[in-house]
Short mmCIF file of C-alpha atoms in Angstrom, two decimals:
data_model
loop_
_atom_site.label_atom_id
_atom_site.label_comp_id
_atom_site.label_asym_id
_atom_site.label_seq_id
_atom_site.Cartn_x
_atom_site.Cartn_y
_atom_site.Cartn_z
CA UNK A 1 -39.26 42.42 55.88
CA UNK A 2 -42.27 40.22 55.57
CA UNK A 3 -43.20 38.60 52.33
CA UNK A 4 -46.48 36.83 51.97
CA UNK A 5 -47.61 34.81 49.01
CA UNK A 6 -51.09 33.40 49.04
CA UNK A 7 -52.13 30.91 46.42
CA UNK A 8 -55.75 29.97 46.64
CA UNK A 9 -56.59 27.09 44.41
CA UNK A 10 -53.58 24.89 45.02
CA UNK A 11 -54.59 24.14 48.58
CA UNK A 12 -57.42 21.85 47.59
CA UNK A 13 -57.51 18.77 45.47
CA UNK A 14 -55.08 15.96 44.79
CA UNK A 15 -52.05 17.75 46.15
CA UNK A 16 -53.29 16.88 49.61
CA UNK A 17 -52.45 13.24 49.02
CA UNK A 18 -48.76 13.86 48.48
CA UNK A 19 -46.43 13.66 51.48
CA UNK A 20 -44.44 16.58 50.08
CA UNK A 21 -47.49 18.78 50.54
CA UNK A 22 -47.73 17.91 54.22
CA UNK A 23 -44.01 18.36 54.83
CA UNK A 24 -44.09 21.84 53.33
CA UNK A 25 -47.38 22.66 55.05
CA UNK A 26 -45.99 21.71 58.46
CA UNK A 27 -42.73 23.57 57.87
CA UNK A 28 -44.69 26.60 56.77
CA UNK A 29 -47.03 26.53 59.73
CA UNK A 30 -44.13 26.18 62.15
CA UNK A 31 -42.51 29.22 60.56
CA UNK A 32 -45.79 31.09 60.71
CA UNK A 33 -46.34 30.28 64.39
CA UNK A 34 -42.75 31.31 65.06
CA UNK A 35 -43.26 34.67 63.39
CA UNK A 36 -46.34 35.15 65.57
CA UNK A 37 -44.59 33.96 68.73
CA UNK A 38 -44.97 37.34 70.41
CA UNK A 39 -48.72 37.27 69.87
CA UNK A 40 -48.82 33.73 71.21
CA UNK A 41 -46.81 34.72 74.28
CA UNK A 42 -49.05 37.69 74.98
CA UNK A 43 -52.22 35.61 74.50
CA UNK A 44 -50.96 33.06 77.03
CA UNK A 45 -49.83 35.72 79.52
CA UNK A 46 -53.10 37.62 79.18
CA UNK A 47 -55.22 34.51 79.65
CA UNK A 48 -53.38 33.82 82.88
CA UNK A 49 -53.65 37.44 83.97
CA UNK A 50 -57.24 38.24 83.03
CA UNK A 51 -58.56 35.27 84.90
CA UNK A 52 -57.22 36.41 88.25
CA UNK A 53 -56.78 40.13 87.76
CA UNK A 54 -59.50 41.39 90.05
CA UNK A 55 -59.11 38.91 92.87
CA UNK A 56 -57.19 39.77 96.02
CA UNK A 57 -55.12 36.61 95.91
CA UNK A 58 -54.53 36.96 92.18
CA UNK A 59 -52.38 34.35 90.56
CA UNK A 60 -52.30 32.30 93.78
CA UNK A 61 -55.73 31.01 92.80
CA UNK A 62 -54.01 28.85 90.21
CA UNK A 63 -52.58 27.00 93.20
CA UNK A 64 -55.37 27.37 95.74
CA UNK A 65 -58.11 26.23 93.39
CA UNK A 66 -56.83 22.69 92.79
CA UNK A 67 -55.91 22.35 96.47
CA UNK A 68 -59.42 23.23 97.62
CA UNK A 69 -61.03 21.15 94.90
CA UNK A 70 -58.90 18.18 95.82
CA UNK A 71 -59.59 18.59 99.54
CA UNK A 72 -63.35 18.66 99.04
CA UNK A 73 -63.37 15.62 96.75
CA UNK A 74 -60.92 13.66 98.88
CA UNK A 75 -62.91 14.35 102.04
CA UNK A 76 -66.23 13.49 100.45
CA UNK A 77 -65.10 10.36 98.65
CA UNK A 78 -63.12 8.91 101.52
CA UNK A 79 -65.45 9.85 104.41
CA UNK A 80 -68.91 9.68 102.83
CA UNK A 81 -68.48 7.09 100.09
CA UNK A 82 -65.86 5.16 102.06
CA UNK A 83 -63.54 4.75 99.12
CA UNK A 84 -61.12 2.02 100.10
CA UNK A 85 -57.97 3.36 98.57
CA UNK A 86 -54.84 3.97 100.59
CA UNK A 87 -53.69 7.63 100.63
CA UNK A 88 -56.77 8.52 98.65
CA UNK A 89 -55.83 12.21 98.29
CA UNK A 90 -52.59 11.24 96.56
CA UNK A 91 -54.37 8.90 94.17
CA UNK A 92 -57.03 11.47 93.41
CA UNK A 93 -54.42 14.14 92.74
CA UNK A 94 -52.48 11.99 90.28
CA UNK A 95 -55.55 11.61 88.06
CA UNK A 96 -57.57 14.74 88.71
CA UNK A 97 -54.93 17.35 87.84
CA UNK A 98 -54.19 15.79 84.42
CA UNK A 99 -57.92 15.53 83.81
CA UNK A 100 -58.47 19.19 84.56
CA UNK A 101 -55.75 20.03 82.05
CA UNK A 102 -57.48 17.94 79.40
CA UNK A 103 -60.95 19.36 80.08
CA UNK A 104 -59.65 22.95 79.99
CA UNK A 105 -57.58 22.44 76.83
CA UNK A 106 -60.55 20.89 75.01
CA UNK A 107 -63.37 23.16 76.13
CA UNK A 108 -61.42 26.45 76.03
CA UNK A 109 -59.61 25.43 72.85
CA UNK A 110 -62.91 24.61 71.15
CA UNK A 111 -64.26 28.06 71.90
CA UNK A 112 -61.02 29.88 71.12
CA UNK A 113 -61.87 30.99 67.58
CA UNK A 114 -65.32 32.19 68.57
CA UNK A 115 -63.83 34.06 71.52
CA UNK A 116 -61.28 35.80 69.29
CA UNK A 117 -63.74 36.53 66.51
CA UNK A 118 -63.04 40.26 66.67
CA UNK A 119 -59.36 39.82 66.05
CA UNK A 120 -59.70 37.16 63.35
CA UNK A 121 -62.08 39.24 61.28
CA UNK A 122 -59.85 42.27 61.27
CA UNK A 123 -56.25 41.18 61.18
CA UNK A 124 -54.42 38.39 59.43
CA UNK A 125 -53.28 35.85 62.02
CA UNK A 126 -52.73 32.10 61.75
CA UNK A 127 -55.83 30.68 63.43
CA UNK A 128 -53.89 27.86 65.05
CA UNK A 129 -52.37 30.20 67.63
CA UNK A 130 -55.69 30.52 69.46
CA UNK A 131 -56.23 26.85 70.40
CA UNK A 132 -52.47 26.60 70.85
CA UNK A 133 -52.54 29.41 73.40
CA UNK A 134 -55.41 27.74 75.26
CA UNK A 135 -53.66 24.41 75.50
CA UNK A 136 -50.47 26.13 76.67
CA UNK A 137 -52.43 28.00 79.34
CA UNK A 138 -53.96 24.72 80.49
CA UNK A 139 -50.48 23.16 80.57
CA UNK A 140 -49.06 26.02 82.64
CA UNK A 141 -51.93 25.72 85.10
CA UNK A 142 -51.33 21.97 85.30
CA UNK A 143 -47.63 22.50 85.94
CA UNK A 144 -48.36 24.85 88.83
CA UNK A 145 -50.99 22.54 90.30
CA UNK A 146 -48.66 19.53 90.10
CA UNK A 147 -45.85 21.45 91.74
CA UNK A 148 -47.99 22.80 94.58
CA UNK A 149 -49.85 19.57 95.27
CA UNK A 150 -46.85 17.29 94.96
CA UNK A 151 -45.16 19.32 97.69
CA UNK A 152 -48.27 19.57 99.85
CA UNK A 153 -49.03 15.86 99.59
CA UNK A 154 -45.64 15.06 101.04
CA UNK A 155 -47.46 15.39 104.37
CA UNK A 156 -49.85 12.59 103.40
CA UNK A 157 -47.28 10.31 101.88
CA UNK A 158 -43.62 11.35 101.92
CA UNK A 159 -41.13 10.27 99.29
CA UNK A 160 -40.49 10.61 95.59
CA UNK A 161 -40.78 7.81 93.01
CA UNK A 162 -38.14 7.35 90.29
CA UNK A 163 -41.01 7.12 87.81
CA UNK A 164 -41.20 10.91 88.10
CA UNK A 165 -38.44 10.98 85.49
CA UNK A 166 -40.90 9.71 82.88
CA UNK A 167 -43.58 12.27 83.73
CA UNK A 168 -42.37 14.94 81.24
CA UNK A 169 -42.50 12.40 78.42
CA UNK A 170 -45.96 11.27 79.43
CA UNK A 171 -47.22 14.82 79.75
CA UNK A 172 -45.73 15.81 76.39
CA UNK A 173 -47.65 12.99 74.66
CA UNK A 174 -50.74 13.93 76.64
CA UNK A 175 -50.41 17.55 75.53
CA UNK A 176 -50.14 16.53 71.86
CA UNK A 177 -53.20 14.32 72.28
CA UNK A 178 -55.22 17.14 73.84
CA UNK A 179 -54.06 19.77 71.35
CA UNK A 180 -54.83 17.61 68.32
CA UNK A 181 -58.25 16.79 69.69
CA UNK A 182 -58.89 20.47 70.46
CA UNK A 183 -58.20 21.34 66.80
CA UNK A 184 -60.88 18.85 65.78
CA UNK A 185 -63.45 19.90 68.38
CA UNK A 186 -62.72 23.56 67.65
CA UNK A 187 -63.68 22.99 64.01
CA UNK A 188 -66.85 21.15 65.02
CA UNK A 189 -67.87 23.83 67.52
CA UNK A 190 -67.11 26.69 65.13
CA UNK A 191 -69.18 25.10 62.37
CA UNK A 192 -71.96 23.70 64.52
CA UNK A 193 -72.50 25.75 67.64
CA UNK A 194 -74.67 22.96 69.07
CA UNK A 195 -71.52 20.92 69.53
CA UNK A 196 -70.44 23.21 72.34
CA UNK A 197 -73.20 21.83 74.55
CA UNK A 198 -72.74 18.27 73.40
CA UNK A 199 -69.04 18.58 74.12
CA UNK A 200 -69.62 19.58 77.74
CA UNK A 201 -71.82 16.54 78.31
CA UNK A 202 -69.31 14.25 76.60
CA UNK A 203 -66.49 15.62 78.75
CA UNK A 204 -68.54 14.99 81.88
CA UNK A 205 -69.22 11.42 80.77
CA UNK A 206 -65.57 10.89 79.89
CA UNK A 207 -64.59 12.10 83.35
CA UNK A 208 -66.37 9.14 84.89
CA UNK A 209 -64.88 6.78 82.30
CA UNK A 210 -61.37 7.56 83.51
CA UNK A 211 -59.85 5.98 86.60
CA UNK A 212 -59.71 9.25 88.56
CA UNK A 213 -62.14 8.88 91.45
CA UNK A 214 -61.89 5.10 91.58
CA UNK A 215 -59.34 2.42 90.78
CA UNK A 216 -59.64 0.02 87.85
CA UNK A 217 -59.90 -2.97 90.23
CA UNK A 218 -63.08 -1.50 91.77
CA UNK A 219 -64.90 -1.74 88.44
CA UNK A 220 -64.71 -5.54 88.67
CA UNK A 221 -65.03 -7.52 85.49
CA UNK A 222 -65.60 -4.43 83.37
CA UNK A 223 -62.16 -3.05 84.22
CA UNK A 224 -60.89 -4.00 80.75
CA UNK A 225 -63.23 -1.38 79.27
CA UNK A 226 -61.09 1.34 80.84
CA UNK A 227 -58.24 0.24 78.59
CA UNK A 228 -60.23 1.40 75.58
CA UNK A 229 -60.09 4.94 76.92
CA UNK A 230 -56.80 6.47 75.73
CA UNK A 231 -56.80 8.92 78.63
CA UNK A 232 -56.39 5.98 81.03
CA UNK A 233 -53.00 5.37 79.44
CA UNK A 234 -51.89 8.97 79.69
CA UNK A 235 -52.92 9.04 83.33
CA UNK A 236 -50.88 5.92 83.89
CA UNK A 237 -47.78 8.10 83.66
CA UNK A 238 -48.78 10.54 86.37
CA UNK A 239 -50.29 7.81 88.54
CA UNK A 240 -47.10 5.80 88.17
CA UNK A 241 -45.02 8.80 89.18
CA UNK A 242 -47.07 9.97 92.16
CA UNK A 243 -48.99 6.93 93.37
CA UNK A 244 -48.15 3.43 92.18
CA UNK A 245 -44.39 3.78 91.90
CA UNK A 246 -44.41 1.18 89.11
CA UNK A 247 -43.28 1.70 85.54
CA UNK A 248 -45.96 2.34 82.89
CA UNK A 249 -46.67 -0.82 80.90
CA UNK A 250 -45.81 -1.42 77.24
CA UNK A 251 -49.51 -1.09 76.49
CA UNK A 252 -49.53 2.33 78.19
CA UNK A 253 -46.61 3.45 76.05
CA UNK A 254 -48.08 2.19 72.79
CA UNK A 255 -51.53 3.65 73.27
CA UNK A 256 -50.21 6.96 74.59
CA UNK A 257 -47.77 7.42 71.71
CA UNK A 258 -50.24 6.12 69.12
CA UNK A 259 -53.06 8.23 70.54
CA UNK A 260 -50.94 11.39 70.47
CA UNK A 261 -49.88 10.76 66.87
CA UNK A 262 -53.40 9.87 65.68
CA UNK A 263 -54.92 12.87 67.41
CA UNK A 264 -52.38 15.29 65.91
CA UNK A 265 -52.81 13.73 62.47
CA UNK A 266 -56.57 14.09 62.61
CA UNK A 267 -56.54 17.54 64.18
CA UNK A 268 -53.96 18.97 61.82
CA UNK A 269 -55.61 17.67 58.67
CA UNK A 270 -58.98 18.96 59.81
CA UNK A 271 -57.37 22.31 60.56
CA UNK A 272 -55.66 22.51 57.17
CA UNK A 273 -58.92 21.70 55.44
CA UNK A 274 -60.86 24.51 57.08
CA UNK A 275 -58.06 26.94 57.87
CA UNK A 276 -59.27 29.59 55.44
CA UNK A 277 -62.95 28.92 55.80
CA UNK A 278 -63.32 29.47 59.57
CA UNK A 279 -63.63 33.20 59.02
CA UNK A 280 -66.89 32.74 57.13
CA UNK A 281 -68.37 30.83 60.06
CA UNK A 282 -67.59 33.26 62.82
CA UNK B 1 -50.25 28.11 49.61
CA UNK B 2 -49.22 30.83 51.93
CA UNK B 3 -45.58 31.34 52.68
CA UNK B 4 -43.99 33.76 55.03
CA UNK B 5 -40.31 34.30 54.50
CA UNK B 6 -38.00 36.99 55.60
CA UNK B 7 -36.06 38.35 52.71
CA UNK B 8 -33.97 41.38 51.97
CA UNK B 9 -35.62 43.28 49.23
CA UNK B 10 -35.72 46.94 48.50
CA UNK B 11 -39.08 47.13 46.80
CA UNK B 12 -42.47 46.77 48.36
CA UNK B 13 -45.08 45.33 46.04
CA UNK B 14 -48.62 44.03 45.92
CA UNK B 15 -49.54 41.61 43.16
CA UNK B 16 -52.90 39.97 42.60
CA UNK B 17 -52.98 37.36 39.86
CA UNK B 18 -56.36 36.12 38.70
CA UNK B 19 -57.77 36.35 42.21
CA UNK B 20 -61.26 35.01 42.73
CA UNK B 21 -63.11 35.16 45.99
CA UNK B 22 -66.21 33.18 46.72
CA UNK B 23 -68.15 34.62 49.56
CA UNK B 24 -70.31 32.46 51.71
CA UNK B 25 -73.32 33.70 53.49
CA UNK B 26 -75.14 31.27 55.62
CA UNK B 27 -78.37 33.16 55.70
CA UNK B 28 -79.98 34.22 58.90
CA UNK B 29 -80.05 30.90 60.63
CA UNK B 30 -76.98 29.57 62.34
CA UNK B 31 -75.41 26.65 60.56
CA UNK B 32 -76.56 23.78 62.72
CA UNK B 33 -76.17 20.06 62.90
CA UNK B 34 -79.78 19.61 61.80
CA UNK B 35 -79.03 21.18 58.45
CA UNK B 36 -75.84 19.24 57.96
CA UNK B 37 -77.64 15.97 58.70
CA UNK B 38 -80.51 16.84 56.39
CA UNK B 39 -78.03 17.85 53.70
CA UNK B 40 -76.28 14.52 54.05
CA UNK B 41 -79.49 12.51 53.97
CA UNK B 42 -80.99 14.24 50.97
CA UNK B 43 -77.58 14.70 49.37
CA UNK B 44 -78.46 18.19 48.35
CA UNK B 45 -78.47 21.57 49.89
CA UNK B 46 -81.41 21.54 52.25
CA UNK B 47 -80.81 24.99 53.62
CA UNK B 48 -79.23 26.81 50.74
CA UNK B 49 -76.04 28.61 51.49
CA UNK B 50 -75.95 31.56 49.19
CA UNK B 51 -72.53 31.54 47.60
CA UNK B 52 -71.54 34.33 45.34
CA UNK B 53 -68.37 35.33 43.63
CA UNK B 54 -67.29 38.72 44.79
CA UNK B 55 -64.16 38.76 42.63
CA UNK B 56 -63.56 36.84 39.43
CA UNK B 57 -60.04 36.76 37.99
CA UNK B 58 -59.03 40.06 39.44
CA UNK B 59 -55.61 41.30 38.40
CA UNK B 60 -53.87 44.14 40.15
CA UNK B 61 -50.30 45.27 40.44
CA UNK B 62 -49.23 48.01 42.80
CA UNK B 63 -45.53 48.76 42.80
CA UNK B 64 -43.08 50.58 45.00
CA UNK B 65 -43.85 54.24 45.52
CA UNK B 66 -47.47 54.23 44.39
CA UNK B 67 -50.27 55.95 46.27
CA UNK B 68 -53.50 54.26 45.32
CA UNK B 69 -57.02 55.31 46.17
CA UNK B 70 -60.03 53.05 45.83
CA UNK B 71 -63.50 54.45 45.18
CA UNK B 72 -66.83 52.80 44.53
CA UNK B 73 -70.37 52.43 45.78
CA UNK B 74 -71.20 50.74 49.07
CA UNK B 75 -70.93 46.97 48.77
CA UNK B 76 -68.80 47.11 45.63
CA UNK B 77 -66.01 45.19 47.33
CA UNK B 78 -63.58 47.94 48.30
CA UNK B 79 -63.05 46.87 51.88
CA UNK B 80 -63.03 43.21 50.91
CA UNK B 81 -60.25 43.93 48.44
CA UNK B 82 -58.25 45.49 51.26
CA UNK B 83 -58.93 42.42 53.37
CA UNK B 84 -57.69 40.15 50.58
CA UNK B 85 -54.52 42.23 50.30
CA UNK B 86 -53.96 42.14 54.06
CA UNK B 87 -54.50 38.37 54.18
CA UNK B 88 -57.67 38.31 56.24
CA UNK B 89 -59.62 36.71 53.41
CA UNK B 90 -57.87 33.96 51.53
CA UNK B 91 -58.50 33.87 47.78
CA UNK B 92 -60.64 30.98 46.58
CA UNK B 93 -58.46 30.88 43.49
CA UNK B 94 -55.52 32.84 42.21
CA UNK B 95 -52.48 34.30 43.86
CA UNK B 96 -51.84 37.19 46.20
CA UNK B 97 -48.27 38.30 46.68
CA UNK B 98 -47.35 40.97 49.17
CA UNK B 99 -43.76 42.04 49.77
CA UNK B 100 -43.03 44.33 52.67
CA UNK B 101 -44.21 44.94 56.20
CA UNK B 102 -47.90 45.63 55.96
CA UNK B 103 -49.96 47.63 58.44
CA UNK B 104 -53.66 47.28 57.84
CA UNK B 105 -55.53 50.17 59.43
CA UNK B 106 -58.74 48.44 58.51
CA UNK B 107 -60.41 48.86 61.78
CA UNK B 108 -58.29 50.64 64.28
CA UNK B 109 -59.66 48.96 67.35
CA UNK B 110 -59.25 45.44 65.90
CA UNK B 111 -56.48 44.19 68.13
CA UNK B 112 -57.68 45.78 71.34
CA UNK B 113 -58.81 43.68 74.26
CA UNK B 114 -61.21 45.53 76.60
CA UNK B 115 -60.16 43.51 79.65
CA UNK B 116 -56.53 44.59 79.38
CA UNK B 117 -54.93 47.87 80.28
CA UNK B 118 -53.64 50.43 77.81
CA UNK B 119 -50.05 49.30 78.24
CA UNK B 120 -50.92 45.63 77.76
CA UNK B 121 -52.88 46.49 74.64
CA UNK B 122 -49.90 48.32 73.19
CA UNK B 123 -47.88 45.11 73.56
CA UNK B 124 -50.66 42.97 72.05
CA UNK B 125 -51.22 45.28 69.11
CA UNK B 126 -47.51 45.64 68.51
CA UNK B 127 -47.10 41.86 68.51
CA UNK B 128 -49.83 41.50 65.90
CA UNK B 129 -47.90 43.93 63.73
CA UNK B 130 -44.74 41.87 64.26
CA UNK B 131 -42.93 43.66 67.08
CA UNK B 132 -41.44 42.03 70.16
CA UNK B 133 -42.41 43.31 73.62
CA UNK B 134 -38.92 44.79 73.94
CA UNK B 135 -39.37 46.75 70.74
CA UNK B 136 -42.76 47.98 71.93
CA UNK B 137 -41.35 49.04 75.30
CA UNK B 138 -39.11 51.43 73.43
CA UNK B 139 -42.14 52.94 71.70
CA UNK B 140 -44.43 52.86 74.75
CA UNK B 141 -43.79 56.33 76.11
CA UNK B 142 -44.17 57.97 72.72
CA UNK B 143 -47.42 56.13 71.98
CA UNK B 144 -49.03 56.97 75.30
CA UNK B 145 -47.92 60.55 75.07
CA UNK B 146 -49.25 60.96 71.54
CA UNK B 147 -52.59 59.47 72.59
CA UNK B 148 -52.58 61.64 75.70
CA UNK B 149 -53.31 58.61 77.87
CA UNK B 150 -50.41 58.53 80.32
CA UNK B 151 -52.70 58.86 83.38
CA UNK B 152 -54.83 55.93 82.17
CA UNK B 153 -52.05 53.60 81.07
CA UNK B 154 -52.96 50.98 83.71
CA UNK B 155 -56.74 51.27 83.33
CA UNK B 156 -58.56 48.44 81.51
CA UNK B 157 -59.79 49.57 78.12
CA UNK B 158 -63.40 48.85 78.93
CA UNK B 159 -63.42 52.02 81.04
CA UNK B 160 -62.07 54.15 78.17
CA UNK B 161 -64.32 56.46 76.21
CA UNK B 162 -64.67 55.90 72.45
CA UNK B 163 -62.42 58.88 71.81
CA UNK B 164 -59.72 57.50 74.10
CA UNK B 165 -59.92 54.12 72.38
CA UNK B 166 -59.55 55.65 68.95
CA UNK B 167 -56.64 57.78 70.08
CA UNK B 168 -54.82 54.78 71.50
CA UNK B 169 -55.49 52.63 68.44
CA UNK B 170 -54.38 55.38 66.10
CA UNK B 171 -51.24 56.09 68.10
CA UNK B 172 -50.19 52.43 68.04
CA UNK B 173 -51.06 51.79 64.42
CA UNK B 174 -49.22 54.82 63.15
CA UNK B 175 -46.09 54.36 65.24
CA UNK B 176 -44.94 51.18 63.52
CA UNK B 177 -43.40 52.57 60.32
CA UNK B 178 -44.98 50.15 57.87
CA UNK B 179 -43.79 49.74 54.32
CA UNK B 180 -47.28 49.12 53.03
CA UNK B 181 -50.06 51.14 54.54
CA UNK B 182 -53.65 50.01 54.07
CA UNK B 183 -56.23 52.57 55.13
CA UNK B 184 -59.97 51.96 55.24
CA UNK B 185 -61.92 55.12 55.96
CA UNK B 186 -59.69 56.05 58.83
CA UNK B 187 -60.49 59.43 60.15
CA UNK B 188 -59.54 60.46 63.60
CA UNK B 189 -62.29 60.90 66.10
CA UNK B 190 -61.38 63.13 68.94
CA UNK B 191 -61.19 66.75 69.81
CA UNK B 192 -59.93 69.36 67.40
CA UNK B 193 -56.46 69.26 68.86
CA UNK B 194 -56.07 65.53 68.34
CA UNK B 195 -57.41 65.66 64.80
CA UNK B 196 -54.77 68.28 64.08
CA UNK B 197 -52.05 66.06 65.54
CA UNK B 198 -53.42 62.97 63.82
CA UNK B 199 -53.60 64.43 60.36
CA UNK B 200 -50.06 65.70 60.73
CA UNK B 201 -48.87 62.23 61.60
CA UNK B 202 -50.95 60.66 58.85
CA UNK B 203 -49.24 62.87 56.28
CA UNK B 204 -45.82 61.92 57.59
CA UNK B 205 -46.75 58.25 57.59
CA UNK B 206 -48.04 58.35 54.05
CA UNK B 207 -44.86 60.10 52.95
CA UNK B 208 -42.63 57.49 54.53
CA UNK B 209 -44.60 54.40 53.45
CA UNK B 210 -43.52 52.71 50.26
CA UNK B 211 -47.05 51.89 49.22
CA UNK B 212 -50.32 53.41 50.36
CA UNK B 213 -53.70 51.94 49.50
CA UNK B 214 -56.66 53.85 50.83
CA UNK B 215 -60.40 53.44 50.60
CA UNK B 216 -62.55 56.48 51.11
CA UNK B 217 -65.84 58.00 50.08
CA UNK B 218 -64.26 61.40 50.49
CA UNK B 219 -63.07 62.20 46.98
CA UNK B 220 -61.24 65.34 48.02
CA UNK B 221 -59.20 63.23 50.45
CA UNK B 222 -58.49 60.74 47.66
CA UNK B 223 -57.45 63.50 45.26
CA UNK B 224 -55.25 65.07 47.89
CA UNK B 225 -53.35 61.95 48.85
CA UNK B 226 -53.29 59.62 45.88
CA UNK B 227 -52.07 59.74 42.31
CA UNK B 228 -53.67 56.54 41.04
CA UNK B 229 -57.28 55.61 41.63
CA UNK B 230 -59.17 52.35 41.15
CA UNK B 231 -62.90 52.44 40.72
CA UNK B 232 -64.39 49.20 41.92
CA UNK B 233 -67.87 48.35 40.76
CA UNK B 234 -69.59 45.06 41.64
CA UNK B 235 -66.27 43.33 42.27
CA UNK B 236 -64.69 44.47 39.02
CA UNK B 237 -62.17 47.18 38.35
CA UNK B 238 -64.28 49.58 36.34
CA UNK B 239 -61.52 52.11 35.90
CA UNK B 240 -57.87 52.42 36.83
CA UNK B 241 -55.88 55.53 36.11
CA UNK B 242 -54.92 59.03 37.13
CA UNK B 243 -56.69 60.19 40.25
CA UNK B 244 -58.46 63.15 38.70
CA UNK B 245 -59.64 61.22 35.63
CA UNK B 246 -61.08 58.30 37.54
CA UNK B 247 -62.70 60.46 40.21
CA UNK B 248 -64.32 62.49 37.44
CA UNK B 249 -65.59 59.33 35.74
CA UNK B 250 -66.91 57.96 39.02
CA UNK B 251 -68.71 61.19 39.86
CA UNK B 252 -70.36 61.32 36.45
CA UNK B 253 -71.65 57.77 36.75
CA UNK B 254 -73.04 58.53 40.19
CA UNK B 255 -74.94 61.53 38.84
CA UNK B 256 -76.49 59.82 35.83
CA UNK B 257 -79.08 57.27 36.97
CA UNK B 258 -78.39 53.82 35.60
#
């Protein structure tokens, strides 16, 4: 049996400053998401299904798409632009696949409330499950792409690095970072629809600010600027595992962990502030 | 603060304590960055959002076994009250307490996704009402049969006719044995045979639910199904009492021009 108590006024005001409020809020939201786990599961499954339902190759596109994308970029960058990086396809893969996860989690997550407007206006669901589903879908797609490409790229450069053991930890922090940021951008996009367009441009700019197509050493004396981009440090984990074969640095660890925590902190407090107001903006 | 806990209790209940709801309308223009920036610069509302209080300190107690009808003019807040009870709108102040599994038949097609097939939609809708896919599998055959949609089970909903959609939505929503049933102007659309079937099931459902709250403009329907009636007028409970008395009062007020 489901019991629901809703107290309006107590959500706002000074209570927000007490740690006890946040502990109970988090516990409550975890319980709420758990009780809606079937909806979450179906949202994720449907997202994966709907996208490829009508195509002949179906779900295989999850695998073919990154392979083709990678082939085109690798061919162009190494043959036309003469990128001087050894095993360029492997390097490109280790940065591009995590980037595509991030871009999908942010842009789909930002639009998730608007896309589910129909549902939100007519049934009572915790809003957080929509961006959560999007970031899980992006993570599943990333997992498939990593698996397929890591096997395929054995032909380019055989062997497995021990640093692969750290990849799950790195990706977990990366996921938290992306999810927290998606909660923030989702709020911005829902409130100010203009932000949707701004976001796309920012993502494109950010893409070139990450060491994906090029290596930090190629940027010359401005290489240190890349360290200010937290995504550089998340990518360090996948690049370490698949390309460099060196352990991530202490700086990588600190910025990745700190970035994940800060992003979740910001995203969750923004979400809690507007949780019950989103419906008026849809 | 909204809590969801699973408890063993033998009484369904709806309690509203001093519930206030501030409604926000953002006018015709989309809320845009321009306005927000201008608001910040001039530290006042540049483009006025028209806030109004739909409910002020509303108190309502519906206990186990009650069948409650809600009547009132258009825009009086009937449907919004149902949405507050079902948790879609969160009260700006006050407390809403609902005990029991609640099935809001507010808009039947709410949880349906046009891109997905009938079967997939049954799972999605069931999940929203709190059922696992395994539990829904057990109900699947019965739902599709009742809706008469077995041949179209694998067809995406966007190819369904309106009647088929309504039949599916009704079949799912009424197969879940809720403890609290919230009905907003639900009438079956479909051919005569389905309406016959649907009203039969509706009666059974209303008999087995612990609490029924229904909104309708059809006073004969209200009189037939409910014993207690609330008359909502401009966000206030204008009358609350025996079905016949309140319906009578409401009719009289509608006939005499204000």
